[in-house]
mmCIF file of C-alpha atoms and ligand atoms in Angstrom:
data_model
loop_
_atom_site.group_PDB
_atom_site.id
_atom_site.type_symbol
_atom_site.label_atom_id
_atom_site.label_comp_id
_atom_site.label_asym_id
_atom_site.label_seq_id
_atom_site.Cartn_x
_atom_site.Cartn_y
_atom_site.Cartn_z
ATOM 1 C CA MET U 121 0.015 0.022 0.004
ATOM 2 C CA TYR U 122 1.186 3.535 -0.788
ATOM 3 C CA TYR U 123 0.989 5.966 2.183
ATOM 4 C CA LYS U 124 0.874 9.744 2.278
ATOM 5 C CA GLN U 125 1.251 12.284 5.046
ATOM 6 C CA TYR U 126 -2.133 13.826 5.947
ATOM 7 C CA GLY U 127 -1.543 17.619 5.653
ATOM 8 C CA ASN U 128 0.696 18.923 8.472
ATOM 9 C CA THR U 129 -0.126 16.112 10.900
ATOM 10 C CA ASP U 130 2.105 13.137 11.670
ATOM 11 C CA MET U 131 -0.581 10.814 10.425
ATOM 12 C CA LYS U 132 0.434 8.432 7.542
ATOM 13 C CA VAL U 133 -2.672 7.484 5.672
ATOM 14 C CA SER U 134 -3.279 5.046 2.731
ATOM 15 C CA ALA U 135 -3.511 6.699 -0.626
ATOM 16 C CA VAL U 136 -6.832 5.011 -1.071
ATOM 17 C CA GLY U 137 -9.360 5.028 1.675
ATOM 18 C CA LEU U 138 -12.446 2.912 2.427
ATOM 19 C CA GLY U 139 -15.788 4.565 1.592
ATOM 20 C CA THR U 140 -18.297 2.998 3.684
ATOM 21 C CA MET U 141 -21.589 4.091 1.993
ATOM 22 C CA ARG U 142 -21.665 1.034 -0.217
ATOM 23 C CA TYR U 143 -21.953 -1.866 2.066
ATOM 24 C CA ASP U 144 -24.094 -4.564 0.440
ATOM 25 C CA MET U 145 -27.632 -3.372 1.038
ATOM 26 C CA GLU U 146 -29.178 -6.831 0.841
ATOM 27 C CA ASP U 147 -27.008 -7.859 3.765
ATOM 28 C CA VAL U 148 -27.685 -4.635 5.580
ATOM 29 C CA ARG U 149 -31.390 -4.965 5.263
ATOM 30 C CA ALA U 150 -31.269 -8.535 6.299
ATOM 31 C CA GLY U 151 -29.245 -7.602 9.390
ATOM 32 C CA ARG U 152 -26.179 -9.527 8.284
ATOM 33 C CA LEU U 153 -23.884 -6.642 9.603
ATOM 34 C CA GLU U 154 -21.025 -8.935 10.654
ATOM 35 C CA LYS U 155 -20.861 -10.127 6.985
ATOM 36 C CA CYS U 156 -20.668 -6.465 5.846
ATOM 37 C CA ALA U 157 -17.882 -5.801 8.340
ATOM 38 C CA GLU U 158 -15.771 -8.343 6.467
ATOM 39 C CA ILE U 159 -15.138 -5.486 3.992
ATOM 40 C CA PRO U 160 -13.348 -3.041 6.356
ATOM 41 C CA LEU U 161 -11.486 -6.093 7.816
ATOM 42 C CA TYR U 162 -10.263 -7.056 4.385
ATOM 43 C CA ALA U 163 -9.368 -3.456 3.709
ATOM 44 C CA TYR U 164 -7.373 -3.500 6.933
ATOM 45 C CA GLU U 165 -5.526 -6.636 5.832
ATOM 46 C CA LYS U 166 -4.549 -4.854 2.677
ATOM 47 C CA GLY U 167 -3.224 -1.849 4.349
ATOM 48 C CA ILE U 168 -6.094 0.561 3.879
ATOM 49 C CA ASN U 169 -6.128 2.505 7.100
ATOM 50 C CA TYR U 170 -8.367 5.412 6.318
ATOM 51 C CA TRP U 171 -12.007 4.511 6.779
ATOM 52 C CA ASP U 172 -14.622 7.180 6.044
ATOM 53 C CA THR U 173 -18.117 6.844 7.434
ATOM 54 C CA ALA U 174 -20.956 8.953 8.656
ATOM 55 C CA PRO U 175 -24.499 8.765 10.049
ATOM 56 C CA THR U 176 -27.257 7.860 7.609
ATOM 57 C CA TYR U 177 -25.073 5.905 5.232
ATOM 58 C CA CYS U 178 -26.535 2.477 4.302
ATOM 59 C CA ASP U 179 -29.818 3.029 6.245
ATOM 60 C CA ASP U 180 -27.916 4.582 9.070
ATOM 61 C CA LYS U 181 -25.954 1.228 9.574
ATOM 62 C CA SER U 182 -22.559 2.338 8.231
ATOM 63 C CA GLU U 183 -21.176 3.536 11.469
ATOM 64 C CA ILE U 184 -22.348 0.446 13.144
ATOM 65 C CA ILE U 185 -20.864 -2.009 10.614
ATOM 66 C CA THR U 186 -17.548 -0.002 10.492
ATOM 67 C CA GLY U 187 -17.545 -0.024 14.393
ATOM 68 C CA LEU U 188 -17.916 -3.862 14.328
ATOM 69 C CA ALA U 189 -14.739 -4.087 12.204
ATOM 70 C CA LEU U 190 -12.965 -1.406 14.168
ATOM 71 C CA SER U 191 -13.455 -3.326 17.447
ATOM 72 C CA GLN U 192 -11.571 -6.362 15.835
ATOM 73 C CA VAL U 193 -8.428 -4.599 14.726
ATOM 74 C CA ASP U 194 -5.618 -2.542 16.352
ATOM 75 C CA ARG U 195 -7.484 0.754 16.691
ATOM 76 C CA SER U 196 -4.270 2.782 16.680
ATOM 77 C CA LYS U 197 -3.600 1.601 13.131
ATOM 78 C CA VAL U 198 -6.843 2.990 11.659
ATOM 79 C CA PHE U 199 -7.866 6.560 11.034
ATOM 80 C CA VAL U 200 -11.708 6.704 11.201
ATOM 81 C CA THR U 201 -13.900 9.642 10.321
ATOM 82 C CA SER U 202 -17.555 10.597 10.924
ATOM 83 C CA LYS U 203 -19.667 13.625 10.175
ATOM 84 C CA VAL U 204 -22.121 16.041 11.449
ATOM 85 C CA ASN U 205 -24.385 18.907 10.306
ATOM 86 C CA PHE U 206 -27.725 20.545 10.950
ATOM 87 C CA GLY U 207 -29.422 17.647 9.202
ATOM 88 C CA THR U 208 -28.036 14.984 11.462
ATOM 89 C CA LEU U 209 -28.604 17.129 14.474
ATOM 90 C CA GLY U 210 -32.236 17.655 13.475
ATOM 91 C CA THR U 211 -32.061 21.473 13.998
ATOM 92 C CA GLU U 212 -30.406 24.634 12.665
ATOM 93 C CA HIS U 213 -30.030 25.766 16.279
ATOM 94 C CA PRO U 214 -28.231 22.995 18.051
ATOM 95 C CA THR U 215 -27.148 23.150 21.616
ATOM 96 C CA ARG U 216 -23.904 21.722 23.113
ATOM 97 C CA ASP U 217 -26.063 18.876 24.428
ATOM 98 C CA THR U 218 -27.427 18.051 20.932
ATOM 99 C CA PHE U 219 -23.991 18.058 19.454
ATOM 100 C CA ARG U 220 -22.600 15.960 22.323
ATOM 101 C CA ARG U 221 -25.387 13.326 22.046
ATOM 102 C CA ARG U 222 -24.748 13.024 18.329
ATOM 103 C CA LEU U 223 -20.980 12.651 18.739
ATOM 104 C CA GLU U 224 -21.410 10.163 21.541
ATOM 105 C CA MET U 225 -23.695 8.096 19.440
ATOM 106 C CA SER U 226 -21.045 8.013 16.688
ATOM 107 C CA LEU U 227 -18.359 6.985 19.192
ATOM 108 C CA ASP U 228 -20.487 4.255 20.768
ATOM 109 C CA ARG U 229 -21.348 2.853 17.247
ATOM 110 C CA LEU U 230 -17.739 2.920 16.268
ATOM 111 C CA HIS U 231 -16.645 1.277 19.526
ATOM 112 C CA THR U 232 -14.069 3.942 20.050
ATOM 113 C CA ASP U 233 -13.017 6.820 22.425
ATOM 114 C CA TYR U 234 -12.014 9.180 19.637
ATOM 115 C CA ILE U 235 -12.719 9.909 16.026
ATOM 116 C CA ASP U 236 -9.652 10.921 13.962
ATOM 117 C CA PHE U 237 -11.350 13.232 11.570
ATOM 118 C CA TYR U 238 -14.750 14.733 12.411
ATOM 119 C CA HIS U 239 -16.333 16.658 9.522
ATOM 120 C CA MET U 240 -18.539 19.592 9.410
ATOM 121 C CA TRP U 241 -20.521 17.705 6.815
ATOM 122 C CA CYS U 242 -21.768 18.590 3.294
ATOM 123 C CA MET U 243 -21.256 22.477 3.156
ATOM 124 C CA LEU U 244 -23.214 23.197 -0.001
ATOM 125 C CA ASN U 245 -22.347 27.025 -0.174
ATOM 126 C CA LEU U 246 -20.572 29.726 1.860
ATOM 127 C CA GLU U 247 -23.717 30.896 3.536
ATOM 128 C CA SER U 248 -24.472 27.393 4.872
ATOM 129 C CA TRP U 249 -20.873 26.931 5.964
ATOM 130 C CA GLN U 250 -20.922 30.066 7.844
ATOM 131 C CA LYS U 251 -24.055 29.119 9.760
ATOM 132 C CA HIS U 252 -22.517 25.888 10.625
ATOM 133 C CA VAL U 253 -19.335 27.548 11.760
ATOM 134 C CA ASP U 254 -21.246 29.973 13.938
ATOM 135 C CA ALA U 255 -23.352 27.305 15.470
ATOM 136 C CA LEU U 256 -20.970 24.324 15.744
ATOM 137 C CA TYR U 257 -17.262 25.239 15.548
ATOM 138 C CA GLY U 258 -17.030 25.895 19.291
ATOM 139 C CA PHE U 259 -18.567 22.545 20.066
ATOM 140 C CA PHE U 260 -15.983 20.899 17.680
ATOM 141 C CA GLU U 261 -13.009 22.651 19.419
ATOM 142 C CA GLU U 262 -14.353 21.650 22.875
ATOM 143 C CA ALA U 263 -14.632 18.023 21.850
ATOM 144 C CA LYS U 264 -11.154 18.238 20.354
ATOM 145 C CA SER U 265 -9.627 19.681 23.563
ATOM 146 C CA GLU U 266 -11.101 16.670 25.377
ATOM 147 C CA GLY U 267 -9.564 14.189 22.940
ATOM 148 C CA LEU U 268 -12.945 13.042 21.514
ATOM 149 C CA ILE U 269 -11.961 14.145 18.065
ATOM 150 C CA ARG U 270 -8.497 14.501 16.636
ATOM 151 C CA ASN U 271 -8.959 16.809 13.741
ATOM 152 C CA ILE U 272 -11.594 19.175 12.706
ATOM 153 C CA VAL U 273 -12.301 18.844 8.886
ATOM 154 C CA PHE U 274 -15.119 19.785 6.563
ATOM 155 C CA SER U 275 -16.723 18.240 3.517
ATOM 156 C CA SER U 276 -17.935 20.294 0.663
ATOM 157 C CA HIS U 277 -19.822 20.523 -2.502
ATOM 158 C CA MET U 278 -18.892 24.112 -2.936
ATOM 159 C CA GLN U 279 -17.454 25.345 -6.240
ATOM 160 C CA GLY U 280 -14.282 26.957 -7.270
ATOM 161 C CA ASN U 281 -13.286 29.937 -5.116
ATOM 162 C CA ASP U 282 -15.615 29.175 -2.310
ATOM 163 C CA ILE U 283 -13.477 26.262 -1.214
ATOM 164 C CA GLU U 284 -10.448 28.635 -1.285
ATOM 165 C CA THR U 285 -12.301 31.029 0.976
ATOM 166 C CA VAL U 286 -12.896 28.374 3.540
ATOM 167 C CA VAL U 287 -9.369 27.107 3.299
ATOM 168 C CA GLU U 288 -7.945 30.562 3.957
ATOM 169 C CA THR U 289 -9.884 30.720 7.338
ATOM 170 C CA GLY U 290 -7.335 28.256 8.700
ATOM 171 C CA LYS U 291 -10.035 26.616 10.807
ATOM 172 C CA PHE U 292 -9.693 23.077 9.341
ATOM 173 C CA LYS U 293 -6.995 20.449 9.197
ATOM 174 C CA GLY U 294 -8.408 18.946 6.049
ATOM 175 C CA MET U 295 -11.191 18.669 3.693
ATOM 176 C CA LEU U 296 -13.287 16.161 1.743
ATOM 177 C CA ILE U 297 -14.311 17.168 -1.719
ATOM 178 C CA GLY U 298 -15.465 15.702 -4.953
ATOM 179 C CA TYR U 299 -12.783 15.444 -7.550
ATOM 180 C CA ASN U 300 -12.389 13.277 -10.671
ATOM 181 C CA ALA U 301 -11.497 13.093 -14.304
ATOM 182 C CA LEU U 302 -14.736 14.849 -15.146
ATOM 183 C CA ASN U 303 -14.327 17.989 -12.951
ATOM 184 C CA TYR U 304 -10.595 18.247 -12.315
ATOM 185 C CA ARG U 305 -9.904 21.224 -14.509
ATOM 186 C CA PHE U 306 -11.853 23.547 -12.228
ATOM 187 C CA ARG U 307 -11.364 21.910 -8.902
ATOM 188 C CA GLN U 308 -7.512 22.289 -8.939
ATOM 189 C CA SER U 309 -7.341 25.801 -7.389
ATOM 190 C CA GLY U 310 -9.130 24.541 -4.292
ATOM 191 C CA ILE U 311 -6.962 21.498 -3.806
ATOM 192 C CA LYS U 312 -3.788 23.454 -4.451
ATOM 193 C CA LYS U 313 -4.668 26.102 -1.901
ATOM 194 C CA ALA U 314 -5.525 23.376 0.724
ATOM 195 C CA HIS U 315 -2.144 21.686 0.032
ATOM 196 C CA GLU U 316 -0.347 24.966 0.333
ATOM 197 C CA ASN U 317 -1.916 25.652 3.630
ATOM 198 C CA GLY U 318 -0.807 22.231 5.105
ATOM 199 C CA MET U 319 -4.211 20.638 4.885
ATOM 200 C CA GLY U 320 -5.086 17.015 4.129
ATOM 201 C CA VAL U 321 -7.257 16.574 0.959
ATOM 202 C CA VAL U 322 -9.490 13.556 0.750
ATOM 203 C CA VAL U 323 -11.506 12.901 -2.367
ATOM 204 C CA MET U 324 -15.029 11.426 -2.651
ATOM 205 C CA ASN U 325 -16.733 10.494 -5.906
ATOM 206 C CA PRO U 326 -13.340 9.747 -7.640
ATOM 207 C CA LEU U 327 -15.281 7.966 -10.432
ATOM 208 C CA GLY U 328 -17.713 10.737 -11.198
ATOM 209 C CA GLY U 329 -20.774 8.975 -9.659
ATOM 210 C CA GLY U 330 -19.969 5.852 -11.822
ATOM 211 C CA MET U 331 -19.860 7.902 -14.993
ATOM 212 C CA ILE U 332 -16.139 7.083 -15.701
ATOM 213 C CA PRO U 333 -16.422 3.357 -15.656
ATOM 214 C CA GLN U 334 -19.822 3.393 -17.318
ATOM 215 C CA ASN U 335 -18.367 5.205 -20.235
ATOM 216 C CA PRO U 336 -15.184 3.280 -20.904
ATOM 217 C CA ASP U 337 -14.624 4.614 -24.437
ATOM 218 C CA ALA U 338 -14.680 8.183 -23.338
ATOM 219 C CA PHE U 339 -12.188 7.592 -20.551
ATOM 220 C CA SER U 340 -9.994 4.879 -21.944
ATOM 221 C CA TYR U 341 -7.260 7.485 -22.269
ATOM 222 C CA LEU U 342 -6.804 7.147 -18.566
ATOM 223 C CA THR U 343 -5.640 3.453 -18.889
ATOM 224 C CA GLU U 344 -2.962 4.169 -21.652
ATOM 225 C CA GLY U 345 0.314 2.515 -20.741
ATOM 226 C CA THR U 346 -1.076 0.550 -17.818
ATOM 227 C CA ASP U 347 -2.854 -2.794 -17.147
ATOM 228 C CA LEU U 348 -5.618 -1.053 -15.288
ATOM 229 C CA THR U 349 -9.329 -1.115 -15.933
ATOM 230 C CA VAL U 350 -11.066 2.250 -16.429
ATOM 231 C CA ALA U 351 -12.339 2.160 -12.868
ATOM 232 C CA GLN U 352 -8.952 1.456 -11.514
ATOM 233 C CA ALA U 353 -7.383 4.060 -13.692
ATOM 234 C CA GLY U 354 -9.828 6.668 -12.631
ATOM 235 C CA LEU U 355 -8.978 6.034 -9.004
ATOM 236 C CA ARG U 356 -5.347 6.170 -9.861
ATOM 237 C CA PHE U 357 -5.778 9.428 -11.719
ATOM 238 C CA VAL U 358 -6.988 11.018 -8.446
ATOM 239 C CA ALA U 359 -4.543 9.339 -6.097
ATOM 240 C CA SER U 360 -1.575 10.395 -8.283
ATOM 241 C CA HIS U 361 -2.144 14.168 -7.489
ATOM 242 C CA LYS U 362 0.557 15.326 -5.103
ATOM 243 C CA GLU U 363 -2.092 17.677 -3.548
ATOM 244 C CA ILE U 364 -4.503 14.806 -2.781
ATOM 245 C CA THR U 365 -3.946 12.706 0.244
ATOM 246 C CA VAL U 366 -6.649 10.004 0.093
ATOM 247 C CA ALA U 367 -8.974 8.878 -2.714
ATOM 248 C CA LEU U 368 -11.936 7.170 -1.295
ATOM 249 C CA ALA U 369 -13.117 3.949 -2.955
ATOM 250 C CA GLY U 370 -16.662 2.860 -1.985
ATOM 251 C CA CYS U 371 -16.465 -0.867 -1.564
ATOM 252 C CA THR U 372 -19.322 -3.433 -1.534
ATOM 253 C CA THR U 373 -17.220 -6.555 -2.228
ATOM 254 C CA LYS U 374 -13.663 -7.698 -1.549
ATOM 255 C CA ALA U 375 -13.003 -7.458 -5.332
ATOM 256 C CA HIS U 376 -13.690 -3.661 -4.955
ATOM 257 C CA VAL U 377 -11.055 -3.514 -2.231
ATOM 258 C CA ASP U 378 -8.597 -5.353 -4.490
ATOM 259 C CA ASP U 379 -9.366 -2.877 -7.299
ATOM 260 C CA ALA U 380 -8.619 -0.061 -5.005
ATOM 261 C CA VAL U 381 -5.254 -1.601 -3.883
ATOM 262 C CA LYS U 382 -4.297 -2.243 -7.484
ATOM 263 C CA ALA U 383 -5.051 1.361 -8.473
ATOM 264 C CA VAL U 384 -2.265 2.637 -6.237
ATOM 265 C CA GLU U 385 0.390 0.017 -6.824
ATOM 266 C CA ASN U 386 3.727 1.698 -7.538
ATOM 267 C CA LEU U 387 1.966 5.043 -7.541
ATOM 268 C CA VAL U 388 3.880 8.082 -8.715
ATOM 269 C CA GLU U 389 2.757 11.388 -7.448
ATOM 270 C CA GLU U 390 2.695 14.401 -9.774
ATOM 271 C CA PRO U 391 1.600 18.061 -9.261
ATOM 272 C CA ALA U 392 -1.870 18.739 -10.401
ATOM 273 C CA GLU U 393 -0.584 21.144 -13.157
ATOM 274 C CA GLU U 394 1.387 18.479 -14.713
ATOM 275 C CA ILE U 395 -1.479 16.095 -14.594
ATOM 276 C CA VAL U 396 -3.681 18.656 -16.429
ATOM 277 C CA ALA U 397 -1.125 19.262 -19.035
ATOM 278 C CA LYS U 398 -0.718 15.558 -19.691
ATOM 279 C CA TYR U 399 -4.419 14.704 -19.759
ATOM 280 C CA ASN U 400 -5.602 17.908 -21.673
ATOM 281 C CA ALA U 401 -3.310 16.848 -24.436
ATOM 282 C CA LYS U 402 -4.302 13.118 -24.576
ATOM 283 C CA GLY U 403 -7.908 13.124 -23.535
ATOM 284 C CA PRO U 404 -10.915 13.683 -25.778
ATOM 285 C CA ALA U 405 -12.361 17.114 -26.002
ATOM 286 C CA LEU U 406 -15.143 17.150 -23.517
ATOM 287 C CA ASN U 407 -16.346 20.597 -24.726
ATOM 288 C CA ASP U 408 -19.969 19.843 -24.163
ATOM 289 C CA LEU U 409 -19.704 18.992 -20.618
ATOM 290 C CA CYS U 410 -20.046 21.155 -17.585
ATOM 291 C CA THR U 411 -17.012 21.135 -15.463
ATOM 292 C CA GLY U 412 -18.499 22.151 -12.202
ATOM 293 C CA CYS U 413 -16.470 25.375 -12.134
ATOM 294 C CA GLY U 414 -19.229 27.339 -10.711
ATOM 295 C CA TYR U 415 -18.449 30.582 -12.644
ATOM 296 C CA CYS U 416 -22.157 30.687 -13.739
ATOM 297 C CA LYS U 417 -23.286 31.298 -10.136
ATOM 298 C CA GLY U 418 -25.494 34.360 -9.224
ATOM 299 C CA CYS U 419 -28.726 33.351 -11.120
ATOM 300 C CA PRO U 420 -31.464 35.885 -10.218
ATOM 301 C CA GLN U 421 -33.880 33.007 -10.000
ATOM 302 C CA ASP U 422 -31.553 31.077 -7.629
ATOM 303 C CA ILE U 423 -31.345 28.154 -10.124
ATOM 304 C CA GLU U 424 -28.553 25.832 -9.152
ATOM 305 C CA ILE U 425 -27.130 25.775 -12.719
ATOM 306 C CA PRO U 426 -24.051 23.459 -12.061
ATOM 307 C CA LYS U 427 -26.234 20.805 -10.629
ATOM 308 C CA PHE U 428 -28.722 20.915 -13.680
ATOM 309 C CA MET U 429 -25.712 20.864 -15.979
ATOM 310 C CA ASP U 430 -24.110 18.028 -14.046
ATOM 311 C CA ALA U 431 -27.254 15.986 -14.718
ATOM 312 C CA TYR U 432 -27.085 16.934 -18.425
ATOM 313 C CA ASN U 433 -23.645 15.621 -18.377
ATOM 314 C CA GLN U 434 -24.851 12.260 -17.523
ATOM 315 C CA LYS U 435 -27.054 12.242 -20.602
ATOM 316 C CA ILE U 436 -24.328 13.144 -22.899
ATOM 317 C CA LEU U 437 -21.785 10.712 -21.520
ATOM 318 C CA SER U 438 -24.147 7.774 -21.251
ATOM 319 C CA LYS U 439 -26.112 8.579 -24.397
ATOM 320 C CA LYS U 440 -29.189 7.607 -22.413
ATOM 321 C CA GLU U 441 -32.039 10.164 -21.958
ATOM 322 C CA ASP U 442 -33.261 8.676 -18.654
ATOM 323 C CA ARG U 443 -29.904 9.272 -16.975
ATOM 324 C CA LEU U 444 -30.611 12.998 -16.771
ATOM 325 C CA ALA U 445 -33.760 12.628 -14.663
ATOM 326 C CA SER U 446 -32.196 9.905 -12.560
ATOM 327 C CA ARG U 447 -29.206 12.022 -11.679
ATOM 328 C CA LEU U 448 -31.488 15.032 -10.865
ATOM 329 C CA SER U 449 -33.671 13.199 -8.505
ATOM 330 C CA GLY U 450 -31.313 10.474 -7.121
ATOM 331 C CA HIS U 451 -28.084 12.578 -6.715
ATOM 332 C CA TRP U 452 -29.121 16.173 -6.380
ATOM 333 C CA ASN U 453 -32.714 15.732 -5.012
ATOM 334 C CA LEU U 454 -33.843 18.434 -7.585
ATOM 335 C CA PRO U 455 -37.209 18.361 -9.296
ATOM 336 C CA PRO U 456 -36.966 19.197 -13.082
ATOM 337 C CA GLU U 457 -39.743 21.831 -12.766
ATOM 338 C CA LYS U 458 -37.175 24.045 -10.871
ATOM 339 C CA ALA U 459 -35.489 24.508 -14.227
ATOM 340 C CA SER U 460 -38.644 26.326 -15.538
ATOM 341 C CA ALA U 461 -37.928 29.269 -13.232
ATOM 342 C CA CYS U 462 -35.238 30.470 -15.886
ATOM 343 C CA ILE U 463 -36.259 33.796 -17.315
ATOM 344 C CA GLN U 464 -33.684 33.561 -20.055
ATOM 345 C CA CYS U 465 -31.709 36.599 -18.895
ATOM 346 C CA GLY U 466 -28.414 35.091 -20.394
ATOM 347 C CA SER U 467 -26.277 36.045 -17.520
ATOM 348 C CA CYS U 468 -25.179 32.546 -16.792
ATOM 349 C CA GLU U 469 -24.185 31.798 -20.488
ATOM 350 C CA SER U 470 -22.055 34.977 -20.671
ATOM 351 C CA LYS U 471 -20.016 33.622 -17.751
ATOM 352 C CA CYS U 472 -19.906 30.035 -18.655
ATOM 353 C CA THR U 473 -16.276 28.861 -19.095
ATOM 354 C CA GLN U 474 -17.491 26.005 -21.362
ATOM 355 C CA HIS U 475 -19.912 28.238 -23.337
ATOM 356 C CA LEU U 476 -22.692 25.900 -22.847
ATOM 357 C CA PRO U 477 -26.172 26.588 -24.069
ATOM 358 C CA ILE U 478 -27.527 26.623 -20.489
ATOM 359 C CA MET U 479 -30.866 28.162 -21.307
ATOM 360 C CA GLU U 480 -31.648 25.588 -23.965
ATOM 361 C CA ARG U 481 -30.635 22.732 -21.562
ATOM 362 C CA LEU U 482 -32.702 24.126 -18.782
ATOM 363 C CA LYS U 483 -35.769 24.335 -21.107
ATOM 364 C CA GLU U 484 -35.209 20.739 -22.177
ATOM 365 C CA ILE U 485 -34.901 19.723 -18.413
ATOM 366 C CA ALA U 486 -38.133 21.643 -17.438
ATOM 367 C CA ALA U 487 -39.953 19.898 -20.199
ATOM 368 C CA LEU U 488 -39.322 16.593 -18.354
ATOM 369 C CA ALA U 489 -41.757 17.684 -15.691
ATOM 370 C CA GLN U 490 -44.651 17.829 -18.140
HETATM 371 S S1 SF4 N 121 -30.568 32.536 -18.122
HETATM 372 FE FE1 SF4 N 121 -31.851 31.474 -16.563
HETATM 373 S S2 SF4 N 121 -30.452 30.230 -15.477
HETATM 374 FE FE2 SF4 N 121 -29.274 31.696 -16.480
HETATM 375 S S3 SF4 N 121 -28.892 33.348 -14.946
HETATM 376 FE FE3 SF4 N 121 -30.704 33.908 -16.162
HETATM 377 S S4 SF4 N 121 -32.512 33.097 -15.113
HETATM 378 FE FE4 SF4 N 121 -30.733 32.091 -14.288
HETATM 379 S S1 SF4 N 122 -22.418 25.673 -16.546
HETATM 380 FE FE1 SF4 N 122 -20.464 26.476 -17.360
HETATM 381 S S2 SF4 N 122 -19.933 28.098 -15.764
HETATM 382 FE FE2 SF4 N 122 -21.583 26.880 -14.852
HETATM 383 S S3 SF4 N 122 -20.488 25.216 -13.734
HETATM 384 FE FE3 SF4 N 122 -20.947 24.400 -15.678
HETATM 385 S S4 SF4 N 122 -19.124 24.782 -17.127
HETATM 386 FE FE4 SF4 N 122 -18.961 26.210 -15.176
#
């Protein structure tokens, strides 16, 4: 296993981490939790020492399953995470007790006295992030001073410069963000800034929500000169960034663990800039795709344009009409009728770095609701 230093801590973490939101749901629903726990135990055997979990994953059983495994290994050899936000606390005005109860529940489920990385979870934009900081950061610091959590980190779906703004506050030891061969061109500034500031960078969604392995022709360039599958190569692409500490691999089976291990065999780290130069030259032109850069933000109708355009990406890449609607509802929880709020002002198109026909695409999406 290839290990990297987590930011400016003394923690050596595996270049691939175990994402625990993909335990076998048939086993989860049948109560076969010990069977699910074989996955982290196998990952441990293979040297994967970064385990990322959270409340609610896998019908709220992920922490319990992960804890079953954690109780059977040398605790000091695993770095385990969990997460909290207003959603898991059930209120936008949490008290210290609410926060504590949630944290203690995670500790109990994980059979541990401490969590290595505790996330301020799923910050969608700067406004939401600020509200969470105002309400929760003091509770995080108190829990840290008592040794219940070791590092305060955040996870984010923010775009472009917003991540840099959070990084610059210096409040966090690390971050968890989505990064992959689809959106890398415009996520680089955030990961570079975090790396420069001594933060660890953990990546979720390294395979673009499955879009990369599901479109092997479009992404076969990632496998050139290797004996890797497209899925393995997509993971390696992320892990090979010098600025990225851990690429999370969601594993349902032991074969998925083996894939993750293979992806970082003999890993060579390179700066993000060099990776862009290399793949920009080699890869197909993905000109019709939204890169998630977020430069179109500021819609007067508050339409979340990058999310709609991300769903449109799925249609283009898969060449399947129904992927658009399933991405919107399944991933973003957005009804297509929200796209009909567009008043065709054109402001977003004038800012779009990919020069996408956003208004036309929104019309097409809105029509799905009829
Ligand atoms: S064209 Fe539509 S989506 Fe774009 S900024 Fe104007 S209202 Fe928003
Ligand atoms: S629609 Fe254009 S500006 Fe907006 S996120 Fe996508 S590529 Fe960037």
